[in-house]
Amino acid sequence: MAILVKSELPGVTTDQYDALNGKLQALPGDTFQGCLSHACVSTGSGLVIHDLWESEQDMQKFMGLVMPLAEEMGLPQGPQPEIHQVHNYWTP
């Protein structure tokens, strides 16, 4: 079942996000497998990220890749993401 994830990242800049994203894209394999959509929004005091995942297992696999890289870069850790079961979604 698809899930919608909202992650708030206070203190993270768009430059830091771009650097982390570059590291993720350089990893071998399909780093973003199961991600149906992704949006990153700057709030002025950090970032808010909205992801639509095919399953919670796909999201957890991704978190196992992104968290060590974020820690290595010294990025501040935000609160636990909000996770919601999705009733329906579509992409035009």
Tab-separated table of N, CA and C in Angstrom:
chain	number	residue	atom	x	y	z
A	1	MET	N	0.839	-1.177	0.000
A	1	MET	CA	0.000	0.000	0.000
A	1	MET	C	0.885	1.242	0.000
A	2	ALA	N	0.517	2.221	-0.807
A	2	ALA	CA	1.289	3.458	-0.917
A	2	ALA	C	1.201	4.268	0.365
A	3	ILE	N	2.282	5.015	0.641
A	3	ILE	CA	2.320	5.904	1.796
A	3	ILE	C	2.793	7.290	1.363
A	4	LEU	N	2.316	8.300	2.072
A	4	LEU	CA	2.771	9.670	1.886
A	4	LEU	C	3.598	10.035	3.104
A	5	VAL	N	4.797	10.558	2.870
A	5	VAL	CA	5.719	10.890	3.951
A	5	VAL	C	6.030	12.380	3.900
A	6	LYS	N	5.863	13.044	5.045
A	6	LYS	CA	6.226	14.456	5.178
A	6	LYS	C	7.378	14.540	6.172
A	7	SER	N	8.511	15.054	5.702
A	7	SER	CA	9.700	15.193	6.539
A	7	SER	C	10.041	16.674	6.673
A	8	GLU	N	10.175	17.140	7.906
A	8	GLU	CA	10.592	18.513	8.164
A	8	GLU	C	12.060	18.493	8.569
A	9	LEU	N	12.852	19.337	7.916
A	9	LEU	CA	14.292	19.371	8.148
A	9	LEU	C	14.727	20.785	8.516
A	10	PRO	N	14.485	21.201	9.755
A	10	PRO	CA	14.887	22.545	10.156
A	10	PRO	C	16.406	22.688	10.101
A	11	GLY	N	16.848	23.836	9.605
A	11	GLY	CA	18.279	24.117	9.557
A	11	GLY	C	19.008	23.553	8.356
A	12	VAL	N	18.319	22.816	7.482
A	12	VAL	CA	18.960	22.262	6.287
A	12	VAL	C	18.724	23.225	5.127
A	13	THR	N	19.786	23.540	4.399
A	13	THR	CA	19.697	24.473	3.276
A	13	THR	C	19.488	23.728	1.963
A	14	THR	N	19.098	24.459	0.941
A	14	THR	CA	18.942	23.842	-0.380
A	14	THR	C	20.302	23.397	-0.926
A	15	ASP	N	21.380	24.110	-0.592
A	15	ASP	CA	22.714	23.676	-1.024
A	15	ASP	C	23.081	22.337	-0.389
A	16	GLN	N	22.769	22.170	0.892
A	16	GLN	CA	23.037	20.892	1.563
A	16	GLN	C	22.180	19.781	0.961
A	17	TYR	N	20.923	20.088	0.689
A	17	TYR	CA	20.024	19.129	0.054
A	17	TYR	C	20.586	18.693	-1.296
A	18	ASP	N	21.026	19.664	-2.103
A	18	ASP	CA	21.565	19.350	-3.429
A	18	ASP	C	22.815	18.478	-3.327
A	19	ALA	N	23.678	18.761	-2.350
A	19	ALA	CA	24.889	17.951	-2.162
A	19	ALA	C	24.524	16.529	-1.755
A	20	LEU	N	23.557	16.380	-0.850
A	20	LEU	CA	23.113	15.047	-0.427
A	20	LEU	C	22.471	14.309	-1.592
A	21	ASN	N	21.650	14.996	-2.356
A	21	ASN	CA	21.002	14.378	-3.507
A	21	ASN	C	22.038	13.898	-4.524
A	22	GLY	N	23.101	14.678	-4.716
A	22	GLY	CA	24.180	14.265	-5.621
A	22	GLY	C	24.848	12.987	-5.155
A	23	LYS	N	25.068	12.867	-3.842
A	23	LYS	CA	25.666	11.646	-3.289
A	23	LYS	C	24.738	10.447	-3.493
A	24	LEU	N	23.436	10.670	-3.298
A	24	LEU	CA	22.467	9.589	-3.483
A	24	LEU	C	22.417	9.133	-4.936
A	25	GLN	N	22.448	10.081	-5.867
A	25	GLN	CA	22.389	9.730	-7.279
A	25	GLN	C	23.652	9.007	-7.742
A	26	ALA	N	24.763	9.210	-7.041
A	26	ALA	CA	26.024	8.556	-7.412
A	26	ALA	C	26.116	7.121	-6.890
A	27	LEU	N	25.199	6.722	-5.999
A	27	LEU	CA	25.227	5.355	-5.477
A	27	LEU	C	24.868	4.363	-6.581
A	28	PRO	N	25.431	3.156	-6.524
A	28	PRO	CA	25.063	2.144	-7.525
A	28	PRO	C	23.641	1.638	-7.293
A	29	GLY	N	23.035	1.157	-8.346
A	29	GLY	CA	21.693	0.594	-8.241
A	29	GLY	C	20.611	1.658	-8.312
A	30	ASP	N	19.388	1.246	-8.022
A	30	ASP	CA	18.228	2.135	-8.079
A	30	ASP	C	17.955	2.675	-6.681
A	31	THR	N	18.673	3.737	-6.321
A	31	THR	CA	18.587	4.323	-4.981
A	31	THR	C	17.170	4.729	-4.622
A	32	PHE	N	16.403	5.188	-5.597
A	32	PHE	CA	15.078	5.736	-5.340
A	32	PHE	C	13.957	4.746	-5.697
A	33	GLN	N	14.275	3.460	-5.727
A	33	GLN	CA	13.289	2.438	-6.088
A	33	GLN	C	12.066	2.533	-5.174
A	34	GLY	N	10.915	2.606	-5.786
A	34	GLY	CA	9.661	2.660	-5.037
A	34	GLY	C	9.171	4.065	-4.761
A	35	CYS	N	9.962	5.077	-5.077
A	35	CYS	CA	9.521	6.458	-4.882
A	35	CYS	C	8.697	6.871	-6.100
A	36	LEU	N	7.436	7.204	-5.868
A	36	LEU	CA	6.531	7.570	-6.949
A	36	LEU	C	6.589	9.062	-7.258
A	37	SER	N	6.846	9.878	-6.230
A	37	SER	CA	7.015	11.312	-6.447
A	37	SER	C	7.761	11.912	-5.254
A	38	HIS	N	8.377	13.061	-5.510
A	38	HIS	CA	9.195	13.727	-4.498
A	38	HIS	C	9.102	15.226	-4.721
A	39	ALA	N	8.903	15.983	-3.647
A	39	ALA	CA	8.911	17.440	-3.714
A	39	ALA	C	9.643	17.973	-2.492
A	40	CYS	N	10.571	18.901	-2.728
A	40	CYS	CA	11.337	19.547	-1.661
A	40	CYS	C	11.008	21.031	-1.691
A	41	VAL	N	10.615	21.585	-0.537
A	41	VAL	CA	10.203	22.974	-0.444
A	41	VAL	C	11.057	23.668	0.612
A	42	SER	N	11.624	24.817	0.248
A	42	SER	CA	12.366	25.630	1.215
A	42	SER	C	11.370	26.459	2.016
A	43	THR	N	11.542	26.460	3.340
A	43	THR	CA	10.636	27.212	4.211
A	43	THR	C	11.260	28.503	4.714
A	44	GLY	N	12.512	28.743	4.398
A	44	GLY	CA	13.222	29.887	4.930
A	44	GLY	C	13.996	29.537	6.187
A	45	SER	N	13.499	28.541	6.929
A	45	SER	CA	14.209	28.079	8.129
A	45	SER	C	14.656	26.626	7.992
A	46	GLY	N	14.471	26.077	6.826
A	46	GLY	CA	14.823	24.680	6.571
A	46	GLY	C	14.083	24.176	5.346
A	47	LEU	N	13.836	22.887	5.336
A	47	LEU	CA	13.163	22.258	4.202
A	47	LEU	C	11.998	21.407	4.684
A	48	VAL	N	11.021	21.245	3.817
A	48	VAL	CA	9.953	20.263	4.008
A	48	VAL	C	9.955	19.397	2.762
A	49	ILE	N	9.956	18.082	2.973
A	49	ILE	CA	9.985	17.132	1.861
A	49	ILE	C	8.733	16.276	1.924
A	50	HIS	N	8.089	16.126	0.767
A	50	HIS	CA	6.922	15.259	0.632
A	50	HIS	C	7.287	14.163	-0.360
A	51	ASP	N	7.166	12.915	0.069
A	51	ASP	CA	7.440	11.769	-0.800
A	51	ASP	C	6.231	10.853	-0.841
A	52	LEU	N	5.972	10.315	-2.004
A	52	LEU	CA	4.966	9.275	-2.185
A	52	LEU	C	5.720	7.997	-2.514
A	53	TRP	N	5.572	6.986	-1.666
A	53	TRP	CA	6.282	5.719	-1.825
A	53	TRP	C	5.300	4.597	-2.127
A	54	GLU	N	5.751	3.624	-2.912
A	54	GLU	CA	4.913	2.450	-3.204
A	54	GLU	C	4.588	1.679	-1.941
A	55	SER	N	5.549	1.651	-0.986
A	55	SER	CA	5.326	0.910	0.252
A	55	SER	C	6.240	1.458	1.346
A	56	GLU	N	5.906	1.132	2.579
A	56	GLU	CA	6.752	1.531	3.701
A	56	GLU	C	8.096	0.808	3.640
A	57	GLN	N	8.127	-0.401	3.107
A	57	GLN	CA	9.381	-1.134	2.955
A	57	GLN	C	10.335	-0.397	2.013
A	58	ASP	N	9.808	0.143	0.905
A	58	ASP	CA	10.644	0.919	-0.014
A	58	ASP	C	11.205	2.159	0.677
A	59	MET	N	10.368	2.836	1.461
A	59	MET	CA	10.820	4.025	2.171
A	59	MET	C	11.895	3.665	3.195
A	60	GLN	N	11.722	2.573	3.912
A	60	GLN	CA	12.702	2.156	4.913
A	60	GLN	C	14.042	1.799	4.263
A	61	LYS	N	13.998	1.154	3.116
A	61	LYS	CA	15.230	0.825	2.388
A	61	LYS	C	15.973	2.102	2.012
A	62	PHE	N	15.236	3.092	1.520
A	62	PHE	CA	15.840	4.370	1.162
A	62	PHE	C	16.427	5.055	2.398
A	63	MET	N	15.689	5.035	3.503
A	63	MET	CA	16.183	5.668	4.730
A	63	MET	C	17.495	5.037	5.180
A	64	GLY	N	17.650	3.737	4.953
A	64	GLY	CA	18.899	3.057	5.286
A	64	GLY	C	20.077	3.553	4.456
A	65	LEU	N	19.792	4.147	3.302
A	65	LEU	CA	20.841	4.723	2.457
A	65	LEU	C	21.080	6.195	2.779
A	66	VAL	N	20.004	6.947	2.955
A	66	VAL	CA	20.138	8.398	3.103
A	66	VAL	C	20.630	8.816	4.486
A	67	MET	N	20.205	8.136	5.524
A	67	MET	CA	20.564	8.577	6.876
A	67	MET	C	22.068	8.540	7.141
A	68	PRO	N	22.784	7.470	6.782
A	68	PRO	CA	24.236	7.497	7.005
A	68	PRO	C	24.938	8.619	6.240
A	69	LEU	N	24.478	8.904	5.017
A	69	LEU	CA	25.073	9.993	4.240
A	69	LEU	C	24.796	11.345	4.895
A	70	ALA	N	23.563	11.547	5.367
A	70	ALA	CA	23.203	12.808	6.024
A	70	ALA	C	24.021	13.004	7.296
A	71	GLU	N	24.207	11.934	8.057
A	71	GLU	CA	25.015	12.018	9.281
A	71	GLU	C	26.469	12.325	8.946
A	72	GLU	N	26.988	11.674	7.907
A	72	GLU	CA	28.364	11.903	7.463
A	72	GLU	C	28.581	13.362	7.069
A	73	MET	N	27.546	13.988	6.493
A	73	MET	CA	27.633	15.381	6.078
A	73	MET	C	27.380	16.353	7.230
A	74	GLY	N	26.984	15.833	8.385
A	74	GLY	CA	26.721	16.682	9.540
A	74	GLY	C	25.406	17.430	9.475
A	75	LEU	N	24.447	16.907	8.705
A	75	LEU	CA	23.150	17.568	8.596
A	75	LEU	C	22.355	17.374	9.879
A	76	PRO	N	21.651	18.422	10.320
A	76	PRO	CA	20.834	18.271	11.525
A	76	PRO	C	19.680	17.306	11.273
A	77	GLN	N	19.365	16.541	12.292
A	77	GLN	CA	18.271	15.576	12.175
A	77	GLN	C	16.973	16.238	12.615
A	78	GLY	N	15.945	16.087	11.833
A	78	GLY	CA	14.644	16.667	12.152
A	78	GLY	C	13.795	15.706	12.965
A	79	PRO	N	12.565	16.113	13.236
A	79	PRO	CA	11.641	15.220	13.948
A	79	PRO	C	11.277	14.013	13.084
A	80	GLN	N	10.685	13.027	13.711
A	80	GLN	CA	10.239	11.837	12.972
A	80	GLN	C	9.283	12.264	11.859
A	81	PRO	N	9.428	11.682	10.671
A	81	PRO	CA	8.518	12.027	9.572
A	81	PRO	C	7.084	11.612	9.880
A	82	GLU	N	6.143	12.346	9.308
A	82	GLU	CA	4.738	11.948	9.357
A	82	GLU	C	4.505	10.949	8.228
A	83	ILE	N	3.876	9.826	8.532
A	83	ILE	CA	3.607	8.796	7.524
A	83	ILE	C	2.111	8.529	7.502
A	84	HIS	N	1.528	8.601	6.306
A	84	HIS	CA	0.087	8.397	6.150
A	84	HIS	C	-0.171	7.366	5.059
A	85	GLN	N	-1.101	6.468	5.308
A	85	GLN	CA	-1.551	5.533	4.280
A	85	GLN	C	-2.316	6.308	3.214
A	86	VAL	N	-2.093	5.971	1.970
A	86	VAL	CA	-2.724	6.674	0.855
A	86	VAL	C	-3.945	5.887	0.389
A	87	HIS	N	-5.061	6.576	0.297
A	87	HIS	CA	-6.282	5.952	-0.210
A	87	HIS	C	-6.245	5.848	-1.720
A	88	ASN	N	-5.765	6.912	-2.391
A	88	ASN	CA	-5.741	6.936	-3.844
A	88	ASN	C	-4.724	7.974	-4.299
A	89	TYR	N	-4.118	7.736	-5.436
A	89	TYR	CA	-3.250	8.720	-6.063
A	89	TYR	C	-3.268	8.500	-7.569
A	90	TRP	N	-2.893	9.534	-8.298
A	90	TRP	CA	-2.782	9.431	-9.747
A	90	TRP	C	-1.762	10.435	-10.224
A	91	THR	N	-1.197	10.166	-11.374
A	91	THR	CA	-0.238	11.053	-12.000
A	91	THR	C	-0.710	11.338	-13.408
A	92	PRO	N	-0.861	12.623	-13.745
A	92	PRO	CA	-1.356	12.930	-15.090
A	92	PRO	C	-0.337	12.574	-16.158
